[in-house]
PDB file of C-alpha atoms in Angstrom:
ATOM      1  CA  UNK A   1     -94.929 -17.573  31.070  1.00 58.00           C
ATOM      2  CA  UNK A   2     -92.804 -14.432  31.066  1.00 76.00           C
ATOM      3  CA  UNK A   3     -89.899 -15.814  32.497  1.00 77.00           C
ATOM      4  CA  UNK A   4     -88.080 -19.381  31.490  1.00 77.00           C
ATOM      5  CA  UNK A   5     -88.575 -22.735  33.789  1.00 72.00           C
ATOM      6  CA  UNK A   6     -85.509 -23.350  35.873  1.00 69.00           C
ATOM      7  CA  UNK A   7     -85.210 -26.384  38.017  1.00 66.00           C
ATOM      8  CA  UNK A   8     -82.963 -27.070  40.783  1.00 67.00           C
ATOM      9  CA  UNK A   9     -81.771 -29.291  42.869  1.00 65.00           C
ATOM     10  CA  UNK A  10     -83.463 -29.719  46.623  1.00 66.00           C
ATOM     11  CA  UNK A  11     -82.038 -32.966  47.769  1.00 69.00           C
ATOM     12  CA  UNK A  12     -78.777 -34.529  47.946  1.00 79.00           C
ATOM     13  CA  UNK A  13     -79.921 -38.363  47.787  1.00 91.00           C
ATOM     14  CA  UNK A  14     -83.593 -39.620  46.703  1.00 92.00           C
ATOM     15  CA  UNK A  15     -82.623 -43.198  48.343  1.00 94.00           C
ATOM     16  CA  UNK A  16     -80.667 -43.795  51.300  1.00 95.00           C
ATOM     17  CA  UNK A  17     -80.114 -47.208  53.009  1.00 96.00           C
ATOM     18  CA  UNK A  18     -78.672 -46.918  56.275  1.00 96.00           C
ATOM     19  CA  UNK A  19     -77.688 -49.564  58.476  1.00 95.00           C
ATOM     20  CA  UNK A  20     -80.086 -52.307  57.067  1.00 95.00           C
ATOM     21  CA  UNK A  21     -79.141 -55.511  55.399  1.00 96.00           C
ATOM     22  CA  UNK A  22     -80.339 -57.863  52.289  1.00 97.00           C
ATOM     23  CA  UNK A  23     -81.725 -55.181  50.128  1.00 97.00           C
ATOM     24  CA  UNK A  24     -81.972 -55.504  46.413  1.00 97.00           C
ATOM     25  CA  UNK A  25     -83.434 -52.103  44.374  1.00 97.00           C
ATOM     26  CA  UNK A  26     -83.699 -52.930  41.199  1.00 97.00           C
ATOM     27  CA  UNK A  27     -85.220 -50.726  37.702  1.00 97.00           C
ATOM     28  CA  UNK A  28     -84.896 -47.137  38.942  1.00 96.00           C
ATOM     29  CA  UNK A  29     -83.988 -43.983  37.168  1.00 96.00           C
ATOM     30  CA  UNK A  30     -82.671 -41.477  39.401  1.00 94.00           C
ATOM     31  CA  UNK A  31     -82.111 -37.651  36.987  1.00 93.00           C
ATOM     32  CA  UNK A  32     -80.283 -35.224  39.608  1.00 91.00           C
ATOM     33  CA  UNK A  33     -79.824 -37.273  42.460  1.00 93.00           C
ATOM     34  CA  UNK A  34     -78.744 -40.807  43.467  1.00 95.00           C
ATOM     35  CA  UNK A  35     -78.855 -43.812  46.089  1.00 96.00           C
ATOM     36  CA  UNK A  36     -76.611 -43.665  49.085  1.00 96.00           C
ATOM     37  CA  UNK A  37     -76.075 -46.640  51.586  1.00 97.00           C
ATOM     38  CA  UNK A  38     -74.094 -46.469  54.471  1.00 96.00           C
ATOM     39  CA  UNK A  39     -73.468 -49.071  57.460  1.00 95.00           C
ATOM     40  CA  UNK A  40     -74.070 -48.443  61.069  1.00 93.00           C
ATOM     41  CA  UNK A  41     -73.381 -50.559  63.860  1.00 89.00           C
ATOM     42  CA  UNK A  42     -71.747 -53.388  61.657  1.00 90.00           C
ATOM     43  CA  UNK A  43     -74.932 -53.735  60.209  1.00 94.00           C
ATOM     44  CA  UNK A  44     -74.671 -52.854  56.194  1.00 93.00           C
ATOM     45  CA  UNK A  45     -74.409 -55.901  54.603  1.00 94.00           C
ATOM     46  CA  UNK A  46     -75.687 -57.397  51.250  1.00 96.00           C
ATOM     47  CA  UNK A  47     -76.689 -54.269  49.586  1.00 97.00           C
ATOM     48  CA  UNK A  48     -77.301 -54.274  45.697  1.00 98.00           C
ATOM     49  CA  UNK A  49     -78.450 -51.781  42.949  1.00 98.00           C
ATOM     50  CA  UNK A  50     -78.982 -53.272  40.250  1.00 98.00           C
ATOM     51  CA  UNK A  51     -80.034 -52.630  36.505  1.00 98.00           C
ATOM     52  CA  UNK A  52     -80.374 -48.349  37.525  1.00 98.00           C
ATOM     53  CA  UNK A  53     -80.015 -45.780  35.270  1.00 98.00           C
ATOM     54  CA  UNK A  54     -78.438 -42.204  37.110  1.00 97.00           C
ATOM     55  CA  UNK A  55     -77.961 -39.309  35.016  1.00 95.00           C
ATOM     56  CA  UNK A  56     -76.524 -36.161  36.518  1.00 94.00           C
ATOM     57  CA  UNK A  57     -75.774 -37.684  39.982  1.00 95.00           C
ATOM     58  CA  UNK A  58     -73.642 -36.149  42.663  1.00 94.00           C
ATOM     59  CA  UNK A  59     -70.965 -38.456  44.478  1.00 95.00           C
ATOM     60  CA  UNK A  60     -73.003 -42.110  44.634  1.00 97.00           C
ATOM     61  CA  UNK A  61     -71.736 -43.169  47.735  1.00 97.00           C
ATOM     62  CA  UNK A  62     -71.917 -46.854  48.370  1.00 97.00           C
ATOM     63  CA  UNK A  63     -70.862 -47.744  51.631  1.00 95.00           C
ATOM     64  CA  UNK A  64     -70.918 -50.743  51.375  1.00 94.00           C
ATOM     65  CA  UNK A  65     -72.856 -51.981  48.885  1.00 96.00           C
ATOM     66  CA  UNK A  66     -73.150 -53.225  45.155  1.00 98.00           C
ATOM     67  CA  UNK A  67     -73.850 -51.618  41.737  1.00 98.00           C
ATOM     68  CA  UNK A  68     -74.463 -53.939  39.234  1.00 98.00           C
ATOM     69  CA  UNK A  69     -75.702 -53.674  35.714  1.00 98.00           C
ATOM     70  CA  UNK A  70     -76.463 -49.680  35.710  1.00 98.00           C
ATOM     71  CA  UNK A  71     -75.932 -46.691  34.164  1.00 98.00           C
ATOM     72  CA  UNK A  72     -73.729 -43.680  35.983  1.00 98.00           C
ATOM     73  CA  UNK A  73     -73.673 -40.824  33.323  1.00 97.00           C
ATOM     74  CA  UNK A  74     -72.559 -37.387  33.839  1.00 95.00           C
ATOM     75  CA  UNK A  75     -72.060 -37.347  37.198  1.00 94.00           C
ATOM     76  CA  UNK A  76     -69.313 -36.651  40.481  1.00 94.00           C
ATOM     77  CA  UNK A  77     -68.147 -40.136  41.010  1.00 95.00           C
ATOM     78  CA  UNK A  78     -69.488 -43.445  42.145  1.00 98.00           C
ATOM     79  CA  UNK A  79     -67.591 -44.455  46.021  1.00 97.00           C
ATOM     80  CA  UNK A  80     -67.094 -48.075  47.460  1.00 97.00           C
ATOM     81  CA  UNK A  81     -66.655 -48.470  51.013  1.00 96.00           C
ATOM     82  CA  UNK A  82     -66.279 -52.038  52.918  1.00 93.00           C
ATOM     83  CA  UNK A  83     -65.998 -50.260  56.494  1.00 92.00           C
ATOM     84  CA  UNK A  84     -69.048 -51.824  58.268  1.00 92.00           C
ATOM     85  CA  UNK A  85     -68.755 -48.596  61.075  1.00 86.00           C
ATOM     86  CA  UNK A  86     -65.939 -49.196  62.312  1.00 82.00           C
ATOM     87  CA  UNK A  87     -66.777 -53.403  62.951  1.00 87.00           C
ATOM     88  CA  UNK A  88     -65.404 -55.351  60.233  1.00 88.00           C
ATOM     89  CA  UNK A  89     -65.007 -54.759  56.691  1.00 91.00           C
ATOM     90  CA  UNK A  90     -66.777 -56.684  53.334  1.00 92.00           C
ATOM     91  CA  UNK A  91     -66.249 -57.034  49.694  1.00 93.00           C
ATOM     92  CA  UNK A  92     -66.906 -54.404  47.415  1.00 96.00           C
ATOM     93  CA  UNK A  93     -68.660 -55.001  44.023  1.00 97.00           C
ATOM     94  CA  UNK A  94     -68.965 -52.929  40.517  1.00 98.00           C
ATOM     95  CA  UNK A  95     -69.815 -55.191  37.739  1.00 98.00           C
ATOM     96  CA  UNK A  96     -71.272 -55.108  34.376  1.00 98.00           C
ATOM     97  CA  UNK A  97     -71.356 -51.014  34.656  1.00 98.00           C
ATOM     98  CA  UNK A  98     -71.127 -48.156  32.481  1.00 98.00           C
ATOM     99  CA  UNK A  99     -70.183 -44.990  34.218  1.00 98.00           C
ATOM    100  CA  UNK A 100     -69.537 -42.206  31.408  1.00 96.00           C
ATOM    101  CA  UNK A 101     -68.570 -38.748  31.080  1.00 95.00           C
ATOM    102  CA  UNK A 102     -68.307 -37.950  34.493  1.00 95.00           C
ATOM    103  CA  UNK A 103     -66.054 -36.151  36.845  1.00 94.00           C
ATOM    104  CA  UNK A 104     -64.267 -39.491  38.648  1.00 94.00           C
ATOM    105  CA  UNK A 105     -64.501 -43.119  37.530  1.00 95.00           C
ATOM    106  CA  UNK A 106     -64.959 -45.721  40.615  1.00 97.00           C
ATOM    107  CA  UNK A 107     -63.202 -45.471  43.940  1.00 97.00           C
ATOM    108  CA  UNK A 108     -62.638 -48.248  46.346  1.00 96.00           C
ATOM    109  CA  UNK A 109     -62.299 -47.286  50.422  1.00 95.00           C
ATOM    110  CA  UNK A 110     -60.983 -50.127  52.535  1.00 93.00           C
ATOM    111  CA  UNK A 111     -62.831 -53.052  50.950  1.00 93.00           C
ATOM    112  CA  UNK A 112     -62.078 -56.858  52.087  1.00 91.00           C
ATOM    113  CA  UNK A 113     -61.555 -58.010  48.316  1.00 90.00           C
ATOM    114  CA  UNK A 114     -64.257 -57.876  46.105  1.00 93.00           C
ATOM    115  CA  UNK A 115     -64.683 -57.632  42.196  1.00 96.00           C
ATOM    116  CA  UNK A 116     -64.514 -54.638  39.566  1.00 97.00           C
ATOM    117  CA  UNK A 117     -65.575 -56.547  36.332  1.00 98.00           C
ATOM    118  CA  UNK A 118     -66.971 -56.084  32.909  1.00 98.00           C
ATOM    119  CA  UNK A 119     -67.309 -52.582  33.114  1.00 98.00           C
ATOM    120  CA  UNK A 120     -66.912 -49.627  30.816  1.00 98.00           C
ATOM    121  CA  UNK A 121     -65.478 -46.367  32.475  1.00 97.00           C
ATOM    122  CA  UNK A 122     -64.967 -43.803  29.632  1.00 95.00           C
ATOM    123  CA  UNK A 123     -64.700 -40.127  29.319  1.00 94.00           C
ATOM    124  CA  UNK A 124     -63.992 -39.570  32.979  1.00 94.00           C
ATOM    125  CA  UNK A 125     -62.286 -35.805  33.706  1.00 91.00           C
ATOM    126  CA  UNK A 126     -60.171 -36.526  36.226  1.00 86.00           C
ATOM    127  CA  UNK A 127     -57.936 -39.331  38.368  1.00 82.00           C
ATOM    128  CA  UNK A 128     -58.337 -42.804  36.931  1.00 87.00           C
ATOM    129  CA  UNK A 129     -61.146 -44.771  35.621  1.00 93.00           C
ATOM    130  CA  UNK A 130     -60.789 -47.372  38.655  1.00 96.00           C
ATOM    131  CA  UNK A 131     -58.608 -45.876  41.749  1.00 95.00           C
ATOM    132  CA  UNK A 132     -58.057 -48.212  45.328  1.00 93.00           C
ATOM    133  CA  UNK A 133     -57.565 -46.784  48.407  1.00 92.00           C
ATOM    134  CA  UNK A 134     -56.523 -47.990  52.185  1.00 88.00           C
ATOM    135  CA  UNK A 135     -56.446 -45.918  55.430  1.00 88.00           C
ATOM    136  CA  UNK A 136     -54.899 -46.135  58.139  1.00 84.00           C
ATOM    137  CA  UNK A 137     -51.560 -46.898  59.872  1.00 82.00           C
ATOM    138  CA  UNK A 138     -51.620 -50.053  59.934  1.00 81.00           C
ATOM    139  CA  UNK A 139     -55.265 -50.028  57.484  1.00 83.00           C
ATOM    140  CA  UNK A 140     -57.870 -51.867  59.642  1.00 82.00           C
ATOM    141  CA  UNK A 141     -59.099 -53.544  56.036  1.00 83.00           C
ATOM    142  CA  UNK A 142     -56.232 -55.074  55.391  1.00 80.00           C
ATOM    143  CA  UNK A 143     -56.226 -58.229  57.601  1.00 84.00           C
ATOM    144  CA  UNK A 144     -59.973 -58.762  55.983  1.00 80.00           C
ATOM    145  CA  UNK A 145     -58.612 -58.476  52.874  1.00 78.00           C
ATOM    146  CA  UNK A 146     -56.068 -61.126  53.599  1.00 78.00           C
ATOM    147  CA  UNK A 147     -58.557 -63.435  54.823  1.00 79.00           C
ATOM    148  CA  UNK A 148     -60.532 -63.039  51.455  1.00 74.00           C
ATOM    149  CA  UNK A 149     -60.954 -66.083  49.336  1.00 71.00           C
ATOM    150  CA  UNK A 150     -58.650 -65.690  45.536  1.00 70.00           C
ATOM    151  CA  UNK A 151     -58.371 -63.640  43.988  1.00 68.00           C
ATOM    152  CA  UNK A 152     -58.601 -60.830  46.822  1.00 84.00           C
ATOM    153  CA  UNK A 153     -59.856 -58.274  44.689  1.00 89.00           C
ATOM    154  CA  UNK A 154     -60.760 -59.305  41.250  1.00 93.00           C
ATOM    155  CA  UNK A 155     -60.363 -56.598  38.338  1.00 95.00           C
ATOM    156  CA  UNK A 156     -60.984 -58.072  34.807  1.00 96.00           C
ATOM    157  CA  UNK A 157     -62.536 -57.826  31.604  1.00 97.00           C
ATOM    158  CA  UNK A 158     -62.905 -54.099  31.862  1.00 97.00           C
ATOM    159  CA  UNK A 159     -62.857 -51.307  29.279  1.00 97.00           C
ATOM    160  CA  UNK A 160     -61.395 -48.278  30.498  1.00 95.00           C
ATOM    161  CA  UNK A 161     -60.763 -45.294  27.844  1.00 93.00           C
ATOM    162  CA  UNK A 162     -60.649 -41.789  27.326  1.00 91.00           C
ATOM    163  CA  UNK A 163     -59.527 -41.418  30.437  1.00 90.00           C
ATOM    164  CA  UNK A 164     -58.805 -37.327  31.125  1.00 80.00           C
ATOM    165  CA  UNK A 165     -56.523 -35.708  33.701  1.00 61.00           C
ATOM    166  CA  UNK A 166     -57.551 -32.108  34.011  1.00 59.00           C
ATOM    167  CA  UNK A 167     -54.676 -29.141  34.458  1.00 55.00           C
ATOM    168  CA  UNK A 168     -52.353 -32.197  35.139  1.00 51.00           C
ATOM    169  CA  UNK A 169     -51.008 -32.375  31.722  1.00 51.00           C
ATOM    170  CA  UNK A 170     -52.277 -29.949  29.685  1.00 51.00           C
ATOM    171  CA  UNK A 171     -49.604 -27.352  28.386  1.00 52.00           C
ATOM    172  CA  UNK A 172     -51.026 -24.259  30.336  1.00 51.00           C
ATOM    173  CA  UNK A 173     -49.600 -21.019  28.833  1.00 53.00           C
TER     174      UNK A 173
END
């Protein structure tokens, strides 16, 4: 036609899992939009995505849940939670990932241990490639951390480069 094809985006998240447990999606290519989970009730458990390729996601937000295997590229920032609601608190999990050229690498919220392993964070725009985070005074997650099996939190094996810090350090004239 007379005038060129522009496509937008309608929806924040083409997948949400909220409050259900035992869930494995597995194979799925989300382009401009992403999976969210997100306990309720203390119910939130035993959530994995697994082997998914994102492209141009917004914030991934992952509360609580697992992404394992995938493919995050170009997008906000992927966002671990293991706050079950305000009931308890689990492990958080990012292994065997690639999240590239995007805004943020991985951030952990109040997990109860958990694993960041064998992934490859590069060309990430701002903060660090993996970042950890408790709230609180005193933080509610650590006593569940504390009562995780060793290592608490497990980060290994990762590759982490090209790792940007936007108007932090840049000589600005």
């Amino acid at each position: 036609g007379k005038y060129p094809l522009v496509l937008a985006k309608t929806r924040n998240k083409a997948l949400e899992i909220i409050g259900s447990e035992n869930i494995l999606v597995q194979g799925l290519r989300f382009f401009g939009t992403e999976p969210a989970s997100k306990a309720n009730q203390g119910k939130g458990r035993n959530i994995v995505f697994q082997r998914l390729l994102l492209e141009y996601p917004d914030k991934i937000d992952l509360k609580p849940a697992a992404l394992v295997d995938s493919i995050v590229r170009f997008g906000q920032s992927v966002e671990f939670s293991g706050d079950l609601g305000g009931t308890g608190h689990v492990p958080c999990r990012l292994e065997n990932t690639l999240i590239d050229y995007s805004m943020n690498g991985a951030k952990f919220w109040n997990c109860a241990g958990g694993t960041a392993a064998y992934n490859t964070i590069s060309h990430i725009r701002n903060n660090n490639g993996l970042q950890f985070y408790f709230t609180g005074d005193p933080p509610p997650a650590v006593p569940a951390m504390a009562a995780a099996k060793q290592p608490y939190f497990e980060v290994a094996f990762n590759r982490i480069h090209d790792i940007g810090f936007a108007f932090h350090c840049e000589d600005r004239k």
